[in-house]
CSV table of C-alpha atoms in Angstrom, one decimal:
chain,number,residue,atom,x,y,z
A,1,UNK,CA,3.5,29.6,-29.5
A,2,UNK,CA,2.9,32.3,-26.9
A,3,UNK,CA,5.3,32.8,-24.0
A,4,UNK,CA,4.0,31.6,-20.6
A,5,UNK,CA,4.7,33.6,-17.5
A,6,UNK,CA,5.8,31.5,-14.5
A,7,UNK,CA,5.5,33.1,-11.0
A,8,UNK,CA,8.5,32.8,-8.7
A,9,UNK,CA,8.4,31.8,-5.1
A,10,UNK,CA,11.1,31.3,-2.6
A,11,UNK,CA,10.5,27.8,-1.3
A,12,UNK,CA,10.5,24.3,-2.5
A,13,UNK,CA,7.4,22.2,-1.9
A,14,UNK,CA,8.0,18.6,-1.2
A,15,UNK,CA,4.9,16.5,-0.6
A,16,UNK,CA,4.6,12.9,0.6
A,17,UNK,CA,0.9,11.9,0.1
A,18,UNK,CA,-0.4,8.8,1.7
A,19,UNK,CA,-4.1,9.5,2.0
A,20,UNK,CA,-6.9,8.4,-0.4
A,21,UNK,CA,-7.9,11.3,-2.6
A,22,UNK,CA,-11.3,12.5,-3.6
A,23,UNK,CA,-10.8,13.1,-7.3
A,24,UNK,CA,-12.9,15.3,-9.5
A,25,UNK,CA,-16.4,14.0,-9.8
A,26,UNK,CA,-19.5,15.1,-11.6
A,27,UNK,CA,-21.2,18.0,-9.7
A,28,UNK,CA,-24.4,15.9,-9.5
A,29,UNK,CA,-22.6,12.9,-8.0
A,30,UNK,CA,-23.5,11.8,-4.4
A,31,UNK,CA,-27.1,13.0,-4.3
A,32,UNK,CA,-28.5,16.4,-3.6
A,33,UNK,CA,-30.0,15.3,-0.3
A,34,UNK,CA,-26.8,14.5,1.4
A,35,UNK,CA,-25.9,16.7,4.4
A,36,UNK,CA,-23.5,16.8,7.3
A,37,UNK,CA,-25.0,16.0,10.7
A,38,UNK,CA,-23.5,18.8,12.8
A,39,UNK,CA,-21.8,21.9,11.3
A,40,UNK,CA,-19.6,24.7,12.8
A,41,UNK,CA,-18.6,27.7,10.8
A,42,UNK,CA,-16.4,30.4,12.2
A,43,UNK,CA,-14.1,33.1,10.8
A,44,UNK,CA,-10.5,32.1,10.9
A,45,UNK,CA,-8.9,34.1,13.7
A,46,UNK,CA,-5.7,36.1,13.0
A,47,UNK,CA,-2.5,34.3,13.7
A,48,UNK,CA,-3.9,30.8,13.4
A,49,UNK,CA,-1.5,27.9,14.0
A,50,UNK,CA,0.2,26.3,11.0
A,51,UNK,CA,-1.8,23.1,11.5
A,52,UNK,CA,-5.6,23.5,11.5
A,53,UNK,CA,-8.5,21.7,13.0
A,54,UNK,CA,-8.1,17.9,13.4
A,55,UNK,CA,-4.5,18.2,12.1
A,56,UNK,CA,-5.8,19.2,8.6
A,57,UNK,CA,-3.5,21.8,6.9
A,58,UNK,CA,-5.0,25.3,6.4
A,59,UNK,CA,-6.6,25.7,3.0
A,60,UNK,CA,-7.4,22.0,2.7
A,61,UNK,CA,-10.4,20.0,3.5
A,62,UNK,CA,-10.6,16.4,4.7
A,63,UNK,CA,-13.0,13.8,6.1
A,64,UNK,CA,-11.0,12.2,9.0
A,65,UNK,CA,-11.5,8.7,10.2
A,66,UNK,CA,-14.7,8.4,12.3
A,67,UNK,CA,-16.6,10.9,10.1
A,68,UNK,CA,-15.1,14.2,11.3
A,69,UNK,CA,-14.9,16.8,8.5
A,70,UNK,CA,-12.5,19.8,8.7
A,71,UNK,CA,-11.7,22.6,6.3
A,72,UNK,CA,-9.6,25.2,8.2
A,73,UNK,CA,-8.8,28.6,6.8
A,74,UNK,CA,-10.6,28.2,3.5
A,75,UNK,CA,-12.2,30.9,1.4
A,76,UNK,CA,-15.7,30.3,-0.1
A,77,UNK,CA,-14.1,30.2,-3.5
A,78,UNK,CA,-11.7,27.4,-2.5
A,79,UNK,CA,-14.6,25.5,-0.9
A,80,UNK,CA,-16.6,25.8,-4.2
A,81,UNK,CA,-13.6,24.6,-6.1
A,82,UNK,CA,-13.4,21.5,-4.0
A,83,UNK,CA,-17.2,20.9,-3.8
A,84,UNK,CA,-17.7,21.0,-7.5
A,85,UNK,CA,-14.4,19.4,-8.6
A,86,UNK,CA,-13.2,22.3,-10.8
A,87,UNK,CA,-10.2,24.5,-11.3
A,88,UNK,CA,-10.2,28.1,-10.0
A,89,UNK,CA,-10.3,29.4,-13.5
A,90,UNK,CA,-13.7,27.6,-13.9
A,91,UNK,CA,-15.3,29.7,-11.2
A,92,UNK,CA,-17.0,33.0,-12.1
A,93,UNK,CA,-19.1,35.7,-10.4
A,94,UNK,CA,-19.8,36.3,-6.7
A,95,UNK,CA,-18.8,39.1,-4.4
A,96,UNK,CA,-15.1,39.9,-3.9
A,97,UNK,CA,-14.9,38.7,-0.3
A,98,UNK,CA,-15.4,35.1,-1.3
A,99,UNK,CA,-11.7,35.0,-2.5
A,100,UNK,CA,-10.3,36.8,0.6
A,101,UNK,CA,-12.3,36.1,3.8
A,102,UNK,CA,-11.3,32.8,5.4
A,103,UNK,CA,-13.5,30.4,7.5
A,104,UNK,CA,-12.9,27.4,9.7
A,105,UNK,CA,-15.5,24.7,8.9
A,106,UNK,CA,-16.0,21.6,11.0
A,107,UNK,CA,-18.8,19.0,10.7
A,108,UNK,CA,-19.6,15.4,11.4
A,109,UNK,CA,-20.9,12.7,9.1
A,110,UNK,CA,-21.1,8.9,8.9
A,111,UNK,CA,-17.8,7.1,9.3
A,112,UNK,CA,-18.4,5.2,6.0
A,113,UNK,CA,-19.3,8.3,3.9
A,114,UNK,CA,-18.0,8.0,0.4
A,115,UNK,CA,-16.1,10.5,-1.7
A,116,UNK,CA,-19.1,11.4,-3.8
A,117,UNK,CA,-21.2,11.9,-0.6
A,118,UNK,CA,-18.6,14.1,1.0
A,119,UNK,CA,-18.6,16.5,-2.0
A,120,UNK,CA,-22.4,16.5,-2.0
A,121,UNK,CA,-22.5,17.3,1.7
A,122,UNK,CA,-20.1,20.2,1.2
A,123,UNK,CA,-22.3,21.6,-1.6
A,124,UNK,CA,-25.3,21.4,0.7
A,125,UNK,CA,-23.3,23.1,3.5
A,126,UNK,CA,-22.4,26.0,1.2
A,127,UNK,CA,-26.0,26.4,0.1
A,128,UNK,CA,-27.4,26.4,3.7
A,129,UNK,CA,-24.7,28.3,5.6
A,130,UNK,CA,-23.4,30.7,3.0
A,131,UNK,CA,-26.7,31.0,1.1
A,132,UNK,CA,-24.8,30.0,-2.0
A,133,UNK,CA,-26.5,29.8,-5.3
A,134,UNK,CA,-24.7,28.8,-8.5
A,135,UNK,CA,-25.5,27.7,-12.0
A,136,UNK,CA,-23.5,26.0,-14.7
A,137,UNK,CA,-22.6,27.4,-18.0
A,138,UNK,CA,-20.6,26.1,-20.9
A,139,UNK,CA,-18.4,28.9,-22.2
A,140,UNK,CA,-16.1,29.1,-25.2
A,141,UNK,CA,-12.7,29.7,-23.6
A,142,UNK,CA,-9.1,29.8,-24.6
A,143,UNK,CA,-7.5,26.6,-23.3
A,144,UNK,CA,-4.0,25.2,-23.5
A,145,UNK,CA,-3.9,21.6,-24.7
A,146,UNK,CA,-1.2,19.3,-23.5
A,147,UNK,CA,-0.4,17.1,-26.5
A,148,UNK,CA,2.3,14.7,-27.9
A,149,UNK,CA,5.1,16.8,-29.5
A,150,UNK,CA,6.0,14.0,-32.0
A,151,UNK,CA,3.8,12.5,-34.6
A,152,UNK,CA,4.8,9.0,-33.4
A,153,UNK,CA,3.9,10.0,-29.8
A,154,UNK,CA,7.3,8.8,-28.6
A,155,UNK,CA,8.0,9.9,-25.0
A,156,UNK,CA,10.9,12.1,-24.1
A,157,UNK,CA,13.8,10.8,-22.0
A,158,UNK,CA,12.4,12.3,-18.7
A,159,UNK,CA,8.9,10.8,-19.0
A,160,UNK,CA,8.6,7.1,-18.3
A,161,UNK,CA,6.0,4.6,-17.0
A,162,UNK,CA,6.1,4.1,-13.3
A,163,UNK,CA,7.5,0.9,-11.8
A,164,UNK,CA,6.0,-1.1,-8.9
A,165,UNK,CA,8.0,0.9,-6.3
A,166,UNK,CA,8.3,4.6,-5.8
A,167,UNK,CA,11.4,6.0,-7.4
A,168,UNK,CA,13.2,8.8,-5.5
A,169,UNK,CA,12.4,12.3,-6.7
A,170,UNK,CA,15.1,14.4,-8.5
A,171,UNK,CA,15.8,17.7,-6.7
A,172,UNK,CA,16.3,20.9,-8.8
A,173,UNK,CA,19.8,21.3,-10.1
A,174,UNK,CA,22.2,23.0,-7.7
A,175,UNK,CA,19.5,23.4,-5.0
A,176,UNK,CA,19.9,21.6,-1.7
A,177,UNK,CA,16.6,20.0,-0.8
A,178,UNK,CA,15.9,18.9,2.8
A,179,UNK,CA,14.1,15.6,3.5
A,180,UNK,CA,10.4,15.9,2.8
A,181,UNK,CA,8.2,16.4,5.8
A,182,UNK,CA,6.1,13.4,7.0
A,183,UNK,CA,2.4,13.5,6.3
A,184,UNK,CA,0.3,15.4,8.9
A,185,UNK,CA,-0.2,13.3,12.1
A,186,UNK,CA,-2.9,10.8,11.8
A,187,UNK,CA,-3.9,11.7,8.2
A,188,UNK,CA,-3.7,8.1,7.1
A,189,UNK,CA,-7.1,6.9,6.1
A,190,UNK,CA,-8.5,10.3,5.6
A,191,UNK,CA,-10.4,11.4,2.5
A,192,UNK,CA,-8.6,14.5,1.2
A,193,UNK,CA,-10.7,16.9,-0.8
A,194,UNK,CA,-8.4,18.1,-3.4
A,195,UNK,CA,-8.2,18.6,-7.2
A,196,UNK,CA,-4.7,17.3,-7.1
A,197,UNK,CA,-4.6,13.7,-6.2
A,198,UNK,CA,-2.0,12.8,-3.5
A,199,UNK,CA,0.2,9.7,-4.2
A,200,UNK,CA,2.1,7.4,-2.0
A,201,UNK,CA,5.3,8.7,-3.5
A,202,UNK,CA,7.3,11.8,-2.7
A,203,UNK,CA,6.9,14.7,-5.1
A,204,UNK,CA,9.0,17.8,-5.5
A,205,UNK,CA,7.5,20.9,-7.2
A,206,UNK,CA,9.0,24.4,-7.6
A,207,UNK,CA,8.2,27.2,-10.1
A,208,UNK,CA,11.0,25.9,-12.3
A,209,UNK,CA,11.2,22.2,-11.6
A,210,UNK,CA,8.8,19.2,-11.2
A,211,UNK,CA,9.8,15.8,-10.1
A,212,UNK,CA,6.6,13.7,-10.1
A,213,UNK,CA,6.1,10.1,-9.3
A,214,UNK,CA,3.1,7.9,-10.1
A,215,UNK,CA,1.3,10.8,-11.8
A,216,UNK,CA,-1.3,10.8,-14.6
A,217,UNK,CA,-1.4,13.1,-17.5
A,218,UNK,CA,-4.6,14.8,-16.2
A,219,UNK,CA,-2.8,15.4,-13.0
A,220,UNK,CA,0.1,17.0,-14.9
A,221,UNK,CA,-2.4,19.2,-16.7
A,222,UNK,CA,-3.7,20.4,-13.3
A,223,UNK,CA,-0.2,21.3,-12.1
A,224,UNK,CA,0.4,23.2,-15.4
A,225,UNK,CA,-2.9,25.0,-14.9
A,226,UNK,CA,-1.7,26.2,-11.5
A,227,UNK,CA,1.7,27.1,-12.8
A,228,UNK,CA,0.5,29.0,-15.9
A,229,UNK,CA,-2.7,30.5,-14.5
A,230,UNK,CA,-4.6,29.3,-17.5
A,231,UNK,CA,-6.6,26.1,-18.1
A,232,UNK,CA,-4.6,23.2,-19.4
A,233,UNK,CA,-6.4,20.2,-20.7
A,234,UNK,CA,-5.0,16.7,-21.3
A,235,UNK,CA,-5.0,15.6,-24.9
A,236,UNK,CA,-2.0,13.3,-24.8
A,237,UNK,CA,-4.1,10.1,-24.9
A,238,UNK,CA,-1.6,8.6,-22.5
A,239,UNK,CA,-3.1,6.5,-19.8
A,240,UNK,CA,-1.6,4.9,-16.7
A,241,UNK,CA,1.0,6.2,-14.1
A,242,UNK,CA,4.2,8.0,-15.1
A,243,UNK,CA,7.4,9.3,-13.5
A,244,UNK,CA,8.7,12.5,-14.9
A,245,UNK,CA,11.4,15.1,-14.3
A,246,UNK,CA,11.0,18.6,-15.8
A,247,UNK,CA,13.4,21.5,-15.4
A,248,UNK,CA,12.7,24.8,-17.1
A,249,UNK,CA,13.5,28.5,-16.9
A,250,UNK,CA,10.9,31.0,-15.5
A,251,UNK,CA,9.7,33.7,-17.9
A,252,UNK,CA,12.4,36.3,-18.5
A,253,UNK,CA,10.1,39.0,-17.1
A,254,UNK,CA,9.8,37.2,-13.8
A,255,UNK,CA,12.0,38.0,-10.8
A,256,UNK,CA,14.5,35.2,-10.2
A,257,UNK,CA,13.8,32.7,-7.5
A,258,UNK,CA,15.7,33.3,-4.3
A,259,UNK,CA,17.5,30.7,-2.3
A,260,UNK,CA,18.8,31.8,1.2
A,261,UNK,CA,18.6,35.4,0.1
A,262,UNK,CA,20.5,35.0,-3.1
A,263,UNK,CA,19.1,34.9,-6.7
A,264,UNK,CA,19.2,31.4,-8.2
A,265,UNK,CA,20.6,31.2,-11.8
A,266,UNK,CA,18.6,28.6,-13.6
A,267,UNK,CA,20.4,27.1,-16.6
A,268,UNK,CA,17.4,25.5,-18.3
A,269,UNK,CA,15.2,26.1,-21.5
A,270,UNK,CA,11.9,27.9,-21.5
A,271,UNK,CA,8.9,25.7,-20.5
A,272,UNK,CA,7.7,24.9,-24.1
A,273,UNK,CA,11.1,23.8,-25.1
A,274,UNK,CA,11.6,21.8,-21.9
A,275,UNK,CA,8.3,20.0,-22.3
A,276,UNK,CA,9.2,19.0,-25.9
A,277,UNK,CA,12.8,17.9,-25.3
A,278,UNK,CA,12.4,16.4,-21.8
A,279,UNK,CA,8.9,14.9,-21.9
A,280,UNK,CA,8.1,14.7,-25.6
A,281,UNK,CA,5.0,16.9,-25.0
A,282,UNK,CA,3.9,20.4,-26.2
A,283,UNK,CA,1.4,23.1,-25.3
A,284,UNK,CA,-1.0,24.4,-28.0
A,285,UNK,CA,-3.5,27.2,-27.5
A,286,UNK,CA,-7.0,26.6,-28.8
A,287,UNK,CA,-10.7,27.4,-28.2
A,288,UNK,CA,-12.8,24.8,-26.4
A,289,UNK,CA,-16.1,24.6,-24.6
A,290,UNK,CA,-15.5,24.6,-20.8
A,291,UNK,CA,-18.0,24.1,-18.0
A,292,UNK,CA,-18.0,27.1,-15.6
A,293,UNK,CA,-19.5,27.3,-12.1
A,294,UNK,CA,-21.1,30.8,-11.9
A,295,UNK,CA,-21.8,32.1,-8.4
A,296,UNK,CA,-25.1,34.0,-8.4
A,297,UNK,CA,-25.3,34.7,-4.7
A,298,UNK,CA,-23.1,34.2,-1.6
A,299,UNK,CA,-23.6,35.7,1.9
A,300,UNK,CA,-21.4,35.7,5.0
A,301,UNK,CA,-22.6,33.1,7.4
A,302,UNK,CA,-23.8,33.5,11.0
A,303,UNK,CA,-21.0,32.0,13.1
A,304,UNK,CA,-21.6,29.2,15.5
């Protein structure tokens, strides 16, 4: 088993998701002819406010009630990730600016637009306004499989089936956690374009601790992909919703997390050991065919 490097950050992320999510769909879903009615694309000005257009957080994309689409402070790469329902590691090619230059995108569509249609509209927008051209390839890549650690597939003590009501999340040991912020104003009823499905339950995620409620194993694999910087695929065969609490130590070569200016000492095992002992799961590296979105062409748009 190879060691996995975990980046350190200085803040705890607590999310209370109440909106309906657009989960990953086939790139062909929704129909190629779908298009937004009115589109505005502008470069994100320096010092933009923390809440973007139509109360959508920067870096996210949403279809608001009434058919208003907003994607404030997004890179082209992040928009491609959302439009094609893939992870960042599954995007290749394109000029360097697609990962750094940020744009505010607003549009209108039908109030009853579906999730599949919204993704298709975003793909059409990228093709028209950014002159985006992509093709799909299947590449043999090193992936990390999330699998049961025991032959009998018995779950660990910190992984259990979700109940009918949201259980309170467990904060990281020895770390004070403030109450989670409320959802952005008026976001109820929105379609959130995200590879990570929001839930109605509060979630706490840090670089050394996860307390997830009503999550699926594919969603856990997505979080581990983000954490490890390599593609994690779900091979647990576990279906349904689960609550889990996972505490682990960052890689020894990573600077310690800081809390209020002081380094935090984390008394926890490394991630592979924590997964095995706490969740009854393991990570195994292997080769597998992976679909990749290759960006052949992208151009900066004319603003309007």
